mmCIF file of C-alpha atoms and ligand atoms in Angstrom:
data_model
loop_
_atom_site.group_PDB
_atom_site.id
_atom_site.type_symbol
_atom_site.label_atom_id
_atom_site.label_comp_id
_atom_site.label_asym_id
_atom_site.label_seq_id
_atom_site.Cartn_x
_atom_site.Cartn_y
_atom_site.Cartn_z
ATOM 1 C CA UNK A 1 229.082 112.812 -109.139
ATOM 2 C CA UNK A 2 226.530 112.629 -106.182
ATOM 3 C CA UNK A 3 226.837 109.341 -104.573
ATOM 4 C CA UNK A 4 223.724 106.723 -104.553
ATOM 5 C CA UNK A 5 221.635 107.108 -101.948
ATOM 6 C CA UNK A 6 220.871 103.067 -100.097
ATOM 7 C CA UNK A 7 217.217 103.544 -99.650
ATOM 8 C CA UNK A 8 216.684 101.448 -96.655
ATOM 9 C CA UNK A 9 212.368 101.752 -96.794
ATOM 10 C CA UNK A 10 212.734 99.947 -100.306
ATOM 11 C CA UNK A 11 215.037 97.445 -99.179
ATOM 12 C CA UNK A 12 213.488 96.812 -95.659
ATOM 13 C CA UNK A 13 210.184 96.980 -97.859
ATOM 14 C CA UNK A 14 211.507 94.132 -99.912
ATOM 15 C CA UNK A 15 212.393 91.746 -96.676
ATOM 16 C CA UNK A 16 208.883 92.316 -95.046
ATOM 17 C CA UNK A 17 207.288 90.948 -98.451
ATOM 18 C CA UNK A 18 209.306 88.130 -98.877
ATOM 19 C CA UNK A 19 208.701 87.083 -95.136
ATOM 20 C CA UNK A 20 205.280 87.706 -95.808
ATOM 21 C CA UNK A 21 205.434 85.330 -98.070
ATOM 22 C CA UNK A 22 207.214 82.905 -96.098
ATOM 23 C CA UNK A 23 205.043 83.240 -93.706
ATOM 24 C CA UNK A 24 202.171 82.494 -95.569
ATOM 25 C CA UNK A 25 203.848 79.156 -96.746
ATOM 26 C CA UNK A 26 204.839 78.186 -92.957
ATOM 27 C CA UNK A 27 200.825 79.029 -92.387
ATOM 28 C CA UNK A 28 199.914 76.392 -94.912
ATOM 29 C CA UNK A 29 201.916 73.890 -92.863
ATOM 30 C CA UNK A 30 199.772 75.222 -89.666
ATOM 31 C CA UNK A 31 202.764 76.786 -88.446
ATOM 32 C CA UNK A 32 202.351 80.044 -87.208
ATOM 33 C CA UNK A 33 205.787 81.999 -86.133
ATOM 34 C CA UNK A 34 205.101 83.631 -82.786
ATOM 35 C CA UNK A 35 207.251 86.836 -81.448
ATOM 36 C CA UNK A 36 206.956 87.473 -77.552
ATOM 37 C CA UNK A 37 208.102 91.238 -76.325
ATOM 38 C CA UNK A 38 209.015 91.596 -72.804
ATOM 39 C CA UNK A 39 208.723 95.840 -72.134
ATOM 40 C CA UNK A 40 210.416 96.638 -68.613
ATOM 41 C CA UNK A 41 209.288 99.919 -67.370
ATOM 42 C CA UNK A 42 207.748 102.934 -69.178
ATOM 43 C CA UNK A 43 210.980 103.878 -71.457
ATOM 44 C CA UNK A 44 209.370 106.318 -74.154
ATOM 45 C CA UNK A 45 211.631 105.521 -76.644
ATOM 46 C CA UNK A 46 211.049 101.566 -75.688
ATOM 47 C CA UNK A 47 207.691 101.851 -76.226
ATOM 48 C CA UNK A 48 207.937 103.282 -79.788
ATOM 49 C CA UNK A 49 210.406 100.476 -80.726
ATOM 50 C CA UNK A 50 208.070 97.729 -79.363
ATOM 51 C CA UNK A 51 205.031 99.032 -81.259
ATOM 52 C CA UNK A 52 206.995 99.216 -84.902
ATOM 53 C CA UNK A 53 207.918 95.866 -83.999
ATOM 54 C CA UNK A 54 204.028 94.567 -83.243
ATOM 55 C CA UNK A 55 203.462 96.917 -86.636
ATOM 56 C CA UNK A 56 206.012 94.574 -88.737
ATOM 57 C CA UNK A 57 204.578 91.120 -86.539
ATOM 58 C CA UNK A 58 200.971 92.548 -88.028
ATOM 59 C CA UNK A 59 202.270 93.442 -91.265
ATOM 60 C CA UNK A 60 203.655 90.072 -92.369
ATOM 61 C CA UNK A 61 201.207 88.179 -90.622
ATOM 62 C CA UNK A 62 203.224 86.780 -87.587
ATOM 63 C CA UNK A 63 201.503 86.215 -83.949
ATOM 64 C CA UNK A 64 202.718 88.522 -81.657
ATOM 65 C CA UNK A 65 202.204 89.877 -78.079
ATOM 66 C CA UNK A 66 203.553 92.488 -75.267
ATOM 67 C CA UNK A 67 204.588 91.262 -71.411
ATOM 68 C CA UNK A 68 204.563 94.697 -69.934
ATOM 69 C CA UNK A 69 206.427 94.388 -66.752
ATOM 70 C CA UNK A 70 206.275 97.495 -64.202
ATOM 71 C CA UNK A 71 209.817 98.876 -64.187
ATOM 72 C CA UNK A 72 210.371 98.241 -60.479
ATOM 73 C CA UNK A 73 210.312 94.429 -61.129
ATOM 74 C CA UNK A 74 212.749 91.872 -59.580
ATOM 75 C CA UNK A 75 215.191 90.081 -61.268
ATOM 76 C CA UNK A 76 213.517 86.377 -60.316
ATOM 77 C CA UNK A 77 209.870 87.761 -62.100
ATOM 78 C CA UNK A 78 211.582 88.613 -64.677
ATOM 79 C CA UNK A 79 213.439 85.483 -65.374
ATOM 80 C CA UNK A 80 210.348 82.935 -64.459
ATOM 81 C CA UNK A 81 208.632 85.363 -67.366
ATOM 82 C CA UNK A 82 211.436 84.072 -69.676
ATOM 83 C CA UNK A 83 211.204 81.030 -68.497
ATOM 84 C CA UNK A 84 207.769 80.271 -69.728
ATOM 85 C CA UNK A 85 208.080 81.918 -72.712
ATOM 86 C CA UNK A 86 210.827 78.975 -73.025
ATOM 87 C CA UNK A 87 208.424 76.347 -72.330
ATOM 88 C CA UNK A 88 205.621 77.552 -74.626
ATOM 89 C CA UNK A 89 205.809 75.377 -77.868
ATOM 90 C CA UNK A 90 203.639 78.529 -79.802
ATOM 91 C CA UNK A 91 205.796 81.026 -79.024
ATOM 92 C CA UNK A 92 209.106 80.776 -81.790
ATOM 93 C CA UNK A 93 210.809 84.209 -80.763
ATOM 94 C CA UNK A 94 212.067 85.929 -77.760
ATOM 95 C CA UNK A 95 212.478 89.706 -77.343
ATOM 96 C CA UNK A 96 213.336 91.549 -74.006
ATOM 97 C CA UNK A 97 213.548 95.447 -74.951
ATOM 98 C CA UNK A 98 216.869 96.607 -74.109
ATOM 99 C CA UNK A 99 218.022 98.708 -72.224
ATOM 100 C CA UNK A 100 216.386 97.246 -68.908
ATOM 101 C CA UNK A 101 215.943 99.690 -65.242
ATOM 102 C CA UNK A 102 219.121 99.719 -63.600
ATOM 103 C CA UNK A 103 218.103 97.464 -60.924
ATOM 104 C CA UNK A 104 217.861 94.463 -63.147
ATOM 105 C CA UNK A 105 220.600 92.269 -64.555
ATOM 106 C CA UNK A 106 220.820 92.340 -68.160
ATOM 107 C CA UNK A 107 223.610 89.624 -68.514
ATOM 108 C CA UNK A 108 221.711 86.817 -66.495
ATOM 109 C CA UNK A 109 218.660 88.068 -67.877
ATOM 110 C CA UNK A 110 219.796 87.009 -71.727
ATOM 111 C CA UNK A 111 221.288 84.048 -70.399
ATOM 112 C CA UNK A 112 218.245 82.728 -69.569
ATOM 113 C CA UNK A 113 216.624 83.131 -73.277
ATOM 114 C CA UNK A 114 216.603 79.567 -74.725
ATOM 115 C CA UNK A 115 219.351 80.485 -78.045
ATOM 116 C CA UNK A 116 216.933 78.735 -80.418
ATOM 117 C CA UNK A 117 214.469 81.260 -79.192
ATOM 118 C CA UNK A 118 216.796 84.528 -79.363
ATOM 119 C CA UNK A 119 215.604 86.509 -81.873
ATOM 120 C CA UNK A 120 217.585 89.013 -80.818
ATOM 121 C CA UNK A 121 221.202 86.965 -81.151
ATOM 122 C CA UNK A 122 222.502 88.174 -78.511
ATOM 123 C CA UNK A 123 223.191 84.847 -76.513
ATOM 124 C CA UNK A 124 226.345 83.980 -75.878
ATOM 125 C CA UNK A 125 225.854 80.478 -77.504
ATOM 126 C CA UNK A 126 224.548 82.543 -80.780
ATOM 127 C CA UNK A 127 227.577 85.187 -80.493
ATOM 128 C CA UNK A 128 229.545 81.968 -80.410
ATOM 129 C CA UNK A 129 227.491 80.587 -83.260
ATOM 130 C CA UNK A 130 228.224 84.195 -85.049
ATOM 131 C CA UNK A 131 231.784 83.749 -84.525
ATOM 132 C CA UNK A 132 232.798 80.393 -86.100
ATOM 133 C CA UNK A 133 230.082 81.218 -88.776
ATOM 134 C CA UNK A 134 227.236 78.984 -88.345
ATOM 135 C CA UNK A 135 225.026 81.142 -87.094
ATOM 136 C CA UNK A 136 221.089 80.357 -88.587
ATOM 137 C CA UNK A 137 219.801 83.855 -86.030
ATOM 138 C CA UNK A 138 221.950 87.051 -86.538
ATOM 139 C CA UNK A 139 221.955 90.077 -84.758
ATOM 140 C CA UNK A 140 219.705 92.386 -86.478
ATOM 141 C CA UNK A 141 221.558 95.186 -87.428
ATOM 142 C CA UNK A 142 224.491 93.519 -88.810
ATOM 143 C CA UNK A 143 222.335 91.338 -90.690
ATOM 144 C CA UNK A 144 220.389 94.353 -92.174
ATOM 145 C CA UNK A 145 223.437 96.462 -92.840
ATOM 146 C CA UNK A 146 224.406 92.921 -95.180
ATOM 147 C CA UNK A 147 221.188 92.692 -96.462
ATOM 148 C CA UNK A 148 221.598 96.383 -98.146
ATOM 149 C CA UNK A 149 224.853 95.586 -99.634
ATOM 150 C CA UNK A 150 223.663 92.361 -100.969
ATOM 151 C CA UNK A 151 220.580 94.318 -102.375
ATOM 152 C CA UNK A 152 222.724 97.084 -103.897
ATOM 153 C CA UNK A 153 224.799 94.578 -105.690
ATOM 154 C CA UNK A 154 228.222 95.614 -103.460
ATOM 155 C CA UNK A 155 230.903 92.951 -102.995
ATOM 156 C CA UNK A 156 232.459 92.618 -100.274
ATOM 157 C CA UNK A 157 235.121 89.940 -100.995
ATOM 158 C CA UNK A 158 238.243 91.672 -101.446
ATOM 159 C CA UNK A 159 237.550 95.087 -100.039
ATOM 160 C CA UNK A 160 238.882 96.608 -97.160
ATOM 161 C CA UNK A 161 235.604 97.012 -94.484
ATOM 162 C CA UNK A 162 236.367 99.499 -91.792
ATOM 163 C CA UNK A 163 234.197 99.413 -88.585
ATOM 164 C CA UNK A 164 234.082 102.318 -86.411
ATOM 165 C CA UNK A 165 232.340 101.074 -82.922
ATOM 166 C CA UNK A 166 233.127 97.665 -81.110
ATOM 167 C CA UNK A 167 229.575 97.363 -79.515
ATOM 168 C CA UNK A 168 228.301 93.743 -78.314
ATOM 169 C CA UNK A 169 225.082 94.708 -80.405
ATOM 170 C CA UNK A 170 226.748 96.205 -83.766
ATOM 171 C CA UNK A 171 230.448 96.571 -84.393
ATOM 172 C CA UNK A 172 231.460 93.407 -82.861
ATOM 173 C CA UNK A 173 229.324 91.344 -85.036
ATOM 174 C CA UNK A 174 229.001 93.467 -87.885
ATOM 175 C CA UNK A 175 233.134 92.587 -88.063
ATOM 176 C CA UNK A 176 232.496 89.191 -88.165
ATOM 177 C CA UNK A 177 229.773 89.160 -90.545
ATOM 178 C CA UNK A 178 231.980 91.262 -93.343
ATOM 179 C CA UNK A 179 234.765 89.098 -92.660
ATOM 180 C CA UNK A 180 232.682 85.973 -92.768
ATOM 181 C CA UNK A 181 231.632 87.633 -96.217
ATOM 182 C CA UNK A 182 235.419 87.343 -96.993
ATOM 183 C CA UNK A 183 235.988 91.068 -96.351
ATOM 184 C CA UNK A 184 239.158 92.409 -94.909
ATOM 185 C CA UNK A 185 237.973 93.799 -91.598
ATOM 186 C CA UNK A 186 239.280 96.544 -89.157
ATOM 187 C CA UNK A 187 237.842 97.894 -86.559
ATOM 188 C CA UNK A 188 238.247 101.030 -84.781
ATOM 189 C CA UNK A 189 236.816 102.861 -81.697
ATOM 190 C CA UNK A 190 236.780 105.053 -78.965
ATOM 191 C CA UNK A 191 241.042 104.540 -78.183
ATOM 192 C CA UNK A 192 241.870 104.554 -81.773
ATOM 193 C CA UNK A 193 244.595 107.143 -82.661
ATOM 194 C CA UNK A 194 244.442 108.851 -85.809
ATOM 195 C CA UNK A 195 240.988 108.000 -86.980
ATOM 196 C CA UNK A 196 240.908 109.462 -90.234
ATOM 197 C CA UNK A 197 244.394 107.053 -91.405
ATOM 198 C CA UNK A 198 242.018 104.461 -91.224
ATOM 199 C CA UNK A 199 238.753 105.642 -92.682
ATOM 200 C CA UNK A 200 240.743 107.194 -96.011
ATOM 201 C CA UNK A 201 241.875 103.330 -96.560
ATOM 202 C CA UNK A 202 238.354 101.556 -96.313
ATOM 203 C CA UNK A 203 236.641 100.659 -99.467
ATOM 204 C CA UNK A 204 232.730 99.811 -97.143
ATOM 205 C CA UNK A 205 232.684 102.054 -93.686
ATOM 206 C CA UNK A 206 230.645 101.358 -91.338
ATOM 207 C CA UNK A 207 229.723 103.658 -88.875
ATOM 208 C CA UNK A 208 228.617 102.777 -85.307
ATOM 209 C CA UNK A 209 229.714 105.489 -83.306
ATOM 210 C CA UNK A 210 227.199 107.646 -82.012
ATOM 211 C CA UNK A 211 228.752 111.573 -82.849
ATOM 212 C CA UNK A 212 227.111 113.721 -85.187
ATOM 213 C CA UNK A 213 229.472 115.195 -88.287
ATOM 214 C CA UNK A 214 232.558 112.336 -86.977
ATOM 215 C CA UNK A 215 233.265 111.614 -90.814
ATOM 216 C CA UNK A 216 233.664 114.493 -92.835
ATOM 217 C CA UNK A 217 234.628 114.461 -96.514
ATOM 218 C CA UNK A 218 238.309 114.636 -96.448
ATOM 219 C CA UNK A 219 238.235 111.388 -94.109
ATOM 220 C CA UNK A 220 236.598 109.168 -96.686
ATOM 221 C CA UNK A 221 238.600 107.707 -100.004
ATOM 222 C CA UNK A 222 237.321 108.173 -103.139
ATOM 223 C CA UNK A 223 233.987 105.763 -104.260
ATOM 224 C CA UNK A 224 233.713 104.143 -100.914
ATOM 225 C CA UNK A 225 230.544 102.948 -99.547
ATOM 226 C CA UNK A 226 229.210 104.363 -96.392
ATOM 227 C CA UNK A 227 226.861 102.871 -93.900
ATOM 228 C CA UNK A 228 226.036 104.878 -91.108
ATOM 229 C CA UNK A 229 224.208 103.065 -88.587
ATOM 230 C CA UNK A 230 224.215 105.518 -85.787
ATOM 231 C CA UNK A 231 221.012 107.890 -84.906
ATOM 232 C CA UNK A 232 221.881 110.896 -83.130
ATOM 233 C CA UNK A 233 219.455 113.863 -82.932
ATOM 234 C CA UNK A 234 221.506 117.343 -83.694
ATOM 235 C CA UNK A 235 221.413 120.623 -82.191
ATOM 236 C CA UNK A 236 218.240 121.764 -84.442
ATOM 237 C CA UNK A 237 216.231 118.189 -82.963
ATOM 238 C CA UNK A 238 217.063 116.298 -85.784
ATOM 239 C CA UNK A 239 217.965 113.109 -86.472
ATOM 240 C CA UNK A 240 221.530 112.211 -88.242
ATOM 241 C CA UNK A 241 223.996 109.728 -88.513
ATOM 242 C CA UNK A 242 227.779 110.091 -87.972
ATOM 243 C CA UNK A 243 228.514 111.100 -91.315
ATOM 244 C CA UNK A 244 228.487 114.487 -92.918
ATOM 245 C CA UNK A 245 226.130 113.657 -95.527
ATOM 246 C CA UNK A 246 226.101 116.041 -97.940
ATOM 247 C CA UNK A 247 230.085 116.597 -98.447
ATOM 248 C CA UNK A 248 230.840 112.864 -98.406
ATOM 249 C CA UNK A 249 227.946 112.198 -100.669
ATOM 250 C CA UNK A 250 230.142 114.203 -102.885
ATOM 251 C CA UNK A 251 233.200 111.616 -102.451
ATOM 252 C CA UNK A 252 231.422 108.660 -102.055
ATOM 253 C CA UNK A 253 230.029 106.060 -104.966
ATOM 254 C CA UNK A 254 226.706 104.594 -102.171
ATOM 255 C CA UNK A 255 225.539 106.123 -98.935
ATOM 256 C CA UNK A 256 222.999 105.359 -96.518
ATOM 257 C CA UNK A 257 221.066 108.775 -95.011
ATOM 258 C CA UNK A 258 219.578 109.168 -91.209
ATOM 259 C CA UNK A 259 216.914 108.770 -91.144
ATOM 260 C CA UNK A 260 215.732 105.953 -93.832
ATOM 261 C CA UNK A 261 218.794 104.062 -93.925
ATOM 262 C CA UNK A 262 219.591 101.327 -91.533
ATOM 263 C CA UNK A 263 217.181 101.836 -89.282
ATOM 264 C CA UNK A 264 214.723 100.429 -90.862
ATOM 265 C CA UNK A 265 216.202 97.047 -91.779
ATOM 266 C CA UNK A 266 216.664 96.401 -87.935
ATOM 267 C CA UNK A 267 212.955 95.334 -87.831
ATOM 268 C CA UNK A 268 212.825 93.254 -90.913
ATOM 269 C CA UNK A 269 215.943 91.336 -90.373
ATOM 270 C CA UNK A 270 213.890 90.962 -86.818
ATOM 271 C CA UNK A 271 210.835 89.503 -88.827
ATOM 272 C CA UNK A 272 213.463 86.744 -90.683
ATOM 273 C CA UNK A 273 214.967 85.771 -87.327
ATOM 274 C CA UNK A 274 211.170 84.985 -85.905
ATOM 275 C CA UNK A 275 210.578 83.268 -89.135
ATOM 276 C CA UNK A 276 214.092 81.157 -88.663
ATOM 277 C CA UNK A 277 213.126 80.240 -85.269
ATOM 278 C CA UNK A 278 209.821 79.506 -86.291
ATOM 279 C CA UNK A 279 210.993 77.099 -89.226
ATOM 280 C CA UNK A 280 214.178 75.368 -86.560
ATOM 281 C CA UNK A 281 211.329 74.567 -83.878
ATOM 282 C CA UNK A 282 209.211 73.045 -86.397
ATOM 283 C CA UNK A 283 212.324 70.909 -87.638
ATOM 284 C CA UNK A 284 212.110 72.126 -91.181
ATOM 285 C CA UNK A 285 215.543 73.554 -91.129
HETATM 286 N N1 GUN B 301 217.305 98.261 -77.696
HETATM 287 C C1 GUN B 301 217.932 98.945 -78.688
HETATM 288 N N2 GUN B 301 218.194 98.127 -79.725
HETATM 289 C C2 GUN B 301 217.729 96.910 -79.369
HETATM 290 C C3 GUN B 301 217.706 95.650 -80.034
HETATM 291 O O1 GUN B 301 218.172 95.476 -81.162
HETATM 292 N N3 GUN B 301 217.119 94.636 -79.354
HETATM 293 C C4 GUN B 301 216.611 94.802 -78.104
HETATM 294 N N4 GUN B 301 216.081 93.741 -77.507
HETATM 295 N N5 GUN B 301 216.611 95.944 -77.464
HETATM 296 C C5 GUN B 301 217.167 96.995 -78.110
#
């Protein structure tokens, strides 16, 4: 039997309303959760992911607004930008677009994001946060790729989670957040011998590596669920994930497809992190 496809529109669809919602009630309060976007340089595929996240902002109802930097900026511009988006009581969230020009310092850069305004999670005080599991911002991704298998009903207590990818932005955390979930957690990557030994074991595999067609039927056991978080454009100009979707759809009991999956949730899990911040500044959490 075909396995069931994880519609991530519907799902993402269904965290956009109910911050919509919240929004609305943080409104009544005269609260109104504000997202900042810093855009370095003229990045094409930047651009697009900045203006899906001003679509969402617009969507829900949350304030937002674009510093568009030239991409020859200095490091200290950059960071006195930051620094008064720290400073500004309205503004709730912080967002540089990654990946910055060359020229600039990424590390110091997210350094300087005040954590309670990191919408992103990616300060080292909310890694840390992520880590002993009191996190209240999560890195986006991760936090989507729980949000479908809480939506889909999966358990992940008990099962065996394999991780393929030990990025700072995805597999790291996405480990920690299954295994805060009481999962049983390896990861794999790049140096790991005999890939498939490990894939045929995991009940939930999660896929961050970046290679179109890596997971192929025979590498996946029997009714596991596969979430493949990786975008990769193959040689027709198409987008696809990591896994061979058709065959392993075949082995599988829940998939996620490329597009449609994943990708979506990034942004809506975005939207709840502004609303978070929004609610921690404003002492009601
Ligand atoms: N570039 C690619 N993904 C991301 C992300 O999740 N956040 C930021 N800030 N930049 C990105």
């Amino acid at each position: 039997m075909a396995a069931k496809r994880i519609d991530g529109k519907v799902i993402s669809a269904a965290v956009l309303d109910r911050c919509a919602a919240e929004v609305a009630a943080l409104k009544e309060k005269n609260i109104e959760p504000c997202l900042a976007v810093i855009l370095v340089g003229e990045d094409p595929a930047s651009q697009v992911y900045v203006r899906n996240k001003q679509r969402a902002c617009e969507r829900i109802g949350v304030r937002s607004f674009t510093i568009q930097l030239p991409a020859d900026t200095d490091q200290q511009t950059l960071l006195d930008e930051v620094a008064k988006l720290n400073a500004d009581p309205a503004v709730h969230g912080i967002l540089c677009q990654l990946p910055l020009p060359r020229s600039l310092d990424e590390r110091q850069l997210l350094l300087a994001i005040d954590p309670k305004k990191d919408v992103d999670a990616f300060h080292p005080v909310n890694v840390g946060q992520i880590t002993i599991g009191s996190a209240k911002l999560l890195p986006c991704t991760p936090a989507g790729v729980m949000e479908m298998l809480r939506y889909e009903g999966i358990e992940v207590e008990g099962k065996h989670c394999v991780v393929l990818g030990r990025s700072n932005i995805v597999g790291k955390p996405m480990a920690l957040l299954l295994l805060q979930a009481n999962g049983t957690v390896t990861i794999c990557h790049s140096r790991t011998p005999n890939l498939a030994a490990y894939t045929r074991q995991a009940d939930i595999l999660v896929c961050a590596v970046g290679k179109e067609k890596l997971i192929t039927a025979d590498m996946v056991k029997p009714g596991a669920v596969l979430i493949d978080v990786s975008i990769n454009r193959n040689a027709e100009g198409k987008l696809c994930g990591d896994v061979d979707f058709d065959p392993v759809s075949e082995v599988a009991s829940a998939i996620t497809p490329v597009p449609g999956g994943v990708g979506p949730m990034t942004i809506a899990m975005l939207m709840q992190n502004t609303i978070t911040a929004a609610k921690q500044q404003s002492g009601l959490i």
